[in-house]
Short mmCIF file of C-alpha atoms and ligand atoms in Angstrom, two decimals:
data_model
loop_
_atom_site.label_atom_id
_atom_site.label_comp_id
_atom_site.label_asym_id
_atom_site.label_seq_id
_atom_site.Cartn_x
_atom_site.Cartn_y
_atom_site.Cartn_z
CA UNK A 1 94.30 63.57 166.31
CA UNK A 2 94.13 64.84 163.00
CA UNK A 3 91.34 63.80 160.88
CA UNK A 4 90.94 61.70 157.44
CA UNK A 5 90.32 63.68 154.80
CA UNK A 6 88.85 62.55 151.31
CA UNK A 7 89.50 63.86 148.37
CA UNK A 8 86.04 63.98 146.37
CA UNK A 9 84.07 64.64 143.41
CA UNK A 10 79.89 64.25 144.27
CA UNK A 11 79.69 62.38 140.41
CA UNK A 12 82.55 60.08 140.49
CA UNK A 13 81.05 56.68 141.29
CA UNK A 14 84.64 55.59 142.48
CA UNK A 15 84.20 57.96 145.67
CA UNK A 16 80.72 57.15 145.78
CA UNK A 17 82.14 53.46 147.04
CA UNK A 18 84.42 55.03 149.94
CA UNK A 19 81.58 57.04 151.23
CA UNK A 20 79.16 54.22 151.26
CA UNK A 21 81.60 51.69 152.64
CA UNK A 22 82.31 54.76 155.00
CA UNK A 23 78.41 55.29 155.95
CA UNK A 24 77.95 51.61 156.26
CA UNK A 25 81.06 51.21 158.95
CA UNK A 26 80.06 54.11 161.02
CA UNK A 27 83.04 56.33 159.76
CA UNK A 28 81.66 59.03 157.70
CA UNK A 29 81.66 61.57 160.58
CA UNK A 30 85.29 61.27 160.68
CA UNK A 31 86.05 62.13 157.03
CA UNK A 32 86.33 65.32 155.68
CA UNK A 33 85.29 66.17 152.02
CA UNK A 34 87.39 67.84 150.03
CA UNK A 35 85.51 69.03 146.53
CA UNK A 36 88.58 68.42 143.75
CA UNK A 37 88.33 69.01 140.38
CA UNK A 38 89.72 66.22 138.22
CA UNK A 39 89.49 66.42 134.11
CA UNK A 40 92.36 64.86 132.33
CA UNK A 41 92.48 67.42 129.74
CA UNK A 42 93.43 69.86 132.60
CA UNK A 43 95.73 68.27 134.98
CA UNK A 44 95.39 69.31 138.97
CA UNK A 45 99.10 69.64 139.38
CA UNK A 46 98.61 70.74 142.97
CA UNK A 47 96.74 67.41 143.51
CA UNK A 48 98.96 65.70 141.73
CA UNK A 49 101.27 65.91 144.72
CA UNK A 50 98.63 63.74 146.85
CA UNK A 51 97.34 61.36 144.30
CA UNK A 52 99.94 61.07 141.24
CA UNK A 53 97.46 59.64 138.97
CA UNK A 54 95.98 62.61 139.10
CA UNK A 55 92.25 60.80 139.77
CA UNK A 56 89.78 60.78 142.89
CA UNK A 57 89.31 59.16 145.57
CA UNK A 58 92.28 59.52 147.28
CA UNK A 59 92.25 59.44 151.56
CA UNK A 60 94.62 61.66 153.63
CA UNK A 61 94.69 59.77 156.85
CA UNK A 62 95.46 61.02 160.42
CA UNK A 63 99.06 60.96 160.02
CA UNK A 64 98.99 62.97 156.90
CA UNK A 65 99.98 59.91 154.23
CA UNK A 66 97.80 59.72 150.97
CA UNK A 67 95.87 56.31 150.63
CA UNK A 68 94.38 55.23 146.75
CA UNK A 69 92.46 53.56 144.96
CA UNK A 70 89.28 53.21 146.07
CA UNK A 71 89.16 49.25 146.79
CA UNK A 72 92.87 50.13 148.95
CA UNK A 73 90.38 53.25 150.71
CA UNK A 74 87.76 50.98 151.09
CA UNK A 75 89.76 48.08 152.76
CA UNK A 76 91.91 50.57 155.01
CA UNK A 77 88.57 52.14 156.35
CA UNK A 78 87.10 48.20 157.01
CA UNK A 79 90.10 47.80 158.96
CA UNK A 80 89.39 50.81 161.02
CA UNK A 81 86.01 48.97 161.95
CA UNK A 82 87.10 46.14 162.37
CA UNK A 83 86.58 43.73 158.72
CA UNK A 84 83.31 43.76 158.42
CA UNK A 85 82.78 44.50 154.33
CA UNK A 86 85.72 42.07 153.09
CA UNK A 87 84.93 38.70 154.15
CA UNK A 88 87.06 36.17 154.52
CA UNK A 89 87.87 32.88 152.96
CA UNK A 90 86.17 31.92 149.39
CA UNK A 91 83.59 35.05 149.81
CA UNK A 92 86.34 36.82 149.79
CA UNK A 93 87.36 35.76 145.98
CA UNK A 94 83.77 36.57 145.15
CA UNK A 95 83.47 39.94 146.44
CA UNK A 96 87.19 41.08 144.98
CA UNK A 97 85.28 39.49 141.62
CA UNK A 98 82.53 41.66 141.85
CA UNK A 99 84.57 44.81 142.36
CA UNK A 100 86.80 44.22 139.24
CA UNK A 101 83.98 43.59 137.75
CA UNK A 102 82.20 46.86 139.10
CA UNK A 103 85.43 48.74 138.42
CA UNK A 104 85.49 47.49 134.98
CA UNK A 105 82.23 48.76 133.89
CA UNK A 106 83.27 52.44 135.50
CA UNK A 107 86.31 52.28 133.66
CA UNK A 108 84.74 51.69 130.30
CA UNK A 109 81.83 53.86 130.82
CA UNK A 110 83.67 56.74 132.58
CA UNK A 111 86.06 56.56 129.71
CA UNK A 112 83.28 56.69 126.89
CA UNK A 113 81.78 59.41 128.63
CA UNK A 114 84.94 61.05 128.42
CA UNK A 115 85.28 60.50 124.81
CA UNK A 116 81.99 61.43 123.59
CA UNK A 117 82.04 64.79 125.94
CA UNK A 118 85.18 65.90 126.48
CA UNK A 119 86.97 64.98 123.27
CA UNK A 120 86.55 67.37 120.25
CA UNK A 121 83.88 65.69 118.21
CA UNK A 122 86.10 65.11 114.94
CA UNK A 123 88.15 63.41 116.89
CA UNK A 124 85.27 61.15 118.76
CA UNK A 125 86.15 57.51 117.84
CA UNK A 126 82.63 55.76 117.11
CA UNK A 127 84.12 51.86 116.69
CA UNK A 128 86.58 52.48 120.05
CA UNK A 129 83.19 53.78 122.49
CA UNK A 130 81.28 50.66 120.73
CA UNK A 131 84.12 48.22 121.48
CA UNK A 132 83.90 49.97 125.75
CA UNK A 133 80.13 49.71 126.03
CA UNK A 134 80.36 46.29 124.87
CA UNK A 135 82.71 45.44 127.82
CA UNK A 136 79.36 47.04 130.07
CA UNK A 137 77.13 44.78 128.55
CA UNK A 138 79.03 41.88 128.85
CA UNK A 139 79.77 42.50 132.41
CA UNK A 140 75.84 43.36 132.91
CA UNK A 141 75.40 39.92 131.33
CA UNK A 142 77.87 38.13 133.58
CA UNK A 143 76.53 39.80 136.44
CA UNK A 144 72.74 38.99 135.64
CA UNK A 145 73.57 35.01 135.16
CA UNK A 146 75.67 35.03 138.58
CA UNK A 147 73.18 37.46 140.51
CA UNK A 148 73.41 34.77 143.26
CA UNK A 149 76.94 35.97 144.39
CA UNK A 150 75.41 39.63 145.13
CA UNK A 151 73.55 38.37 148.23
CA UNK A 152 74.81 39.99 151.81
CA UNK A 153 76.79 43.61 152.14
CA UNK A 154 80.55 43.29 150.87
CA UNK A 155 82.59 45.81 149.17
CA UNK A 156 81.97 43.66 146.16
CA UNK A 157 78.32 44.30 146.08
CA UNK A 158 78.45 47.77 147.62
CA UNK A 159 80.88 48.87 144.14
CA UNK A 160 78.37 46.91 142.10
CA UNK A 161 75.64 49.00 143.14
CA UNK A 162 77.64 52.17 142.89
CA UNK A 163 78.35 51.18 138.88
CA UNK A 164 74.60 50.48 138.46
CA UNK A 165 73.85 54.32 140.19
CA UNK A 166 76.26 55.48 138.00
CA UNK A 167 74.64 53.59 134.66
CA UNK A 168 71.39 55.08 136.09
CA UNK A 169 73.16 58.88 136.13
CA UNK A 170 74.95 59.25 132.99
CA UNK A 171 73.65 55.94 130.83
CA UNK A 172 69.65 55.98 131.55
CA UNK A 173 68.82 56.07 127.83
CA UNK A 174 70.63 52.76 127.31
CA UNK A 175 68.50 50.99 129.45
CA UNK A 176 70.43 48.14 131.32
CA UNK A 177 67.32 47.64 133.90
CA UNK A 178 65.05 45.85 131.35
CA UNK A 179 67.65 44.03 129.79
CA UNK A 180 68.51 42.75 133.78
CA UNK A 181 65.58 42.11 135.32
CA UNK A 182 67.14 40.31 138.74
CA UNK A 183 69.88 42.87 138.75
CA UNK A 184 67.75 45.90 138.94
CA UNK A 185 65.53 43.79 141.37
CA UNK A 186 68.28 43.46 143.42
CA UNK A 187 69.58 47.18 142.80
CA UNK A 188 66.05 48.39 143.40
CA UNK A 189 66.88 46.85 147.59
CA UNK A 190 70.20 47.99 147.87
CA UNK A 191 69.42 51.65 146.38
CA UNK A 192 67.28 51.99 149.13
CA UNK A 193 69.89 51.84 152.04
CA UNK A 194 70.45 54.91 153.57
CA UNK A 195 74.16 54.72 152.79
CA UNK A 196 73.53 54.90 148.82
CA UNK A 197 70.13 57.11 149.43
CA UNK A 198 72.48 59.25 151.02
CA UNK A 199 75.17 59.22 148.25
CA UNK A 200 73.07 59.72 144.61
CA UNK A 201 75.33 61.34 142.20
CA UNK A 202 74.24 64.67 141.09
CA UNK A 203 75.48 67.44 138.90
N1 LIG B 1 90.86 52.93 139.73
C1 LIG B 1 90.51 54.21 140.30
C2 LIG B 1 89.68 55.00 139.28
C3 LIG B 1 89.39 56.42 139.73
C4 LIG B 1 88.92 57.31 138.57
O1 LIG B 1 89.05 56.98 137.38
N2 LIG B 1 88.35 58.48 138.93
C5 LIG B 1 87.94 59.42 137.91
C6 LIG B 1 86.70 60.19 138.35
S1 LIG B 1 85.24 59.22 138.19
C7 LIG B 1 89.03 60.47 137.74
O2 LIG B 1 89.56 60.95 138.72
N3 LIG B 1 89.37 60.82 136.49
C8 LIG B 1 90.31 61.84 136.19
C9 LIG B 1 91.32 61.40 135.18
O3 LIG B 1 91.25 60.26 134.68
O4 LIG B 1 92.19 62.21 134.88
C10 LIG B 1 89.77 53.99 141.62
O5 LIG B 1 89.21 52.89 141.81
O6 LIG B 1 89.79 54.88 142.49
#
């Protein structure tokens, strides 16, 4: 049997969600990294022919077939080990909820990050960045007044923590921890699995 491999970039929070989920299921053994470099201003074309959006994670499985996004990675490997990180029933709303709402705050921060660093600065667009990070604070907001539905391991909380590691990474001077005191209480637990001890983003 051939085995999974996962195409992977050690900053991108997105695969830092497969590879937890992956650690916390007992499957990271089987999956083989595969470093790929993703910036939009340079398209992969080789890559593109595994992932057409051009954007990581995508999974190779055994039979060769290309699996994305992440939440689709995510809920292929829980199926693999039998359902154990998308529950069923109403926590099953609540954890999808949470990772839309994870995914959101990526989006808008990965994006402003892109803008303010990748885009030639007389081009940066001040009022577009403010209108994205307000979209993070609002979903740290939301999150902090419902910080209830984080309790127990779902792929809802595991891509909540992932966006908070990646605020931590790339966002530290904005500060979101004392602005959210029982979210970083809560993030200050969860960091501390081996799965996300295992995973911090560097570079
Ligand atoms: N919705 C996607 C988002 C993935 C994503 O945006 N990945 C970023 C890296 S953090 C990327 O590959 N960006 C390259 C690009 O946008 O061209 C997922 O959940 O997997």
């Amino acid at each position: 049997m051939r085995g999974m491999k996962l195409y992977y970039s050690a900053t991108s929070p997105y695969v830092r969600k497969v590879v937890v989920c992956a650690h916390e299921l007992g499957l990271a053994d089987r999956i083989e990294l595969l470093p790929t470099k993703v910036v939009p201003t340079e398209p992969n074309r080789d890559y593109a022919n595994v992932a057409p959006l051009i954007k990581v994670p995508a999974l190779e499985r055994d039979d060769g077939t290309a699996l994305f996004d992440s939440i689709v990675i995510c809920e292929y490997l829980d199926s693999l080990a039998g359902d154990k990180l998308f529950p069923k029933g109403e926590a099953r709303w609540k954890a999808l909820r949470l990772n839309a709402l994870a995914d959101g705050i990526l989006d808008a921060a990965v994006l402003t990050r892109y803008e303010n660093f990748v885009r030639p600065e007389n081009l940066r667009w001040k009022v577009w960045s403010e209108g994205q990070l307000l979209k993070v604070d609002q979903a740290l907001d939301f999150l902090e007044k419902n910080a209830g539905d984080l309790d127990g391991l779902s792929v809802g909380s595991i891509a909540v923590g992932c966006a908070l590691g990646y605020l931590d990474f790339r966002y530290a001077d904005r500060g979101w921890p004392q602005k959210h005191p029982k979210l970083a209480a809560w993030w200050e637990k969860m960091s501390a699995r081996p799965s996300f001890d295992k995973t911090v983003p560097k570079g």
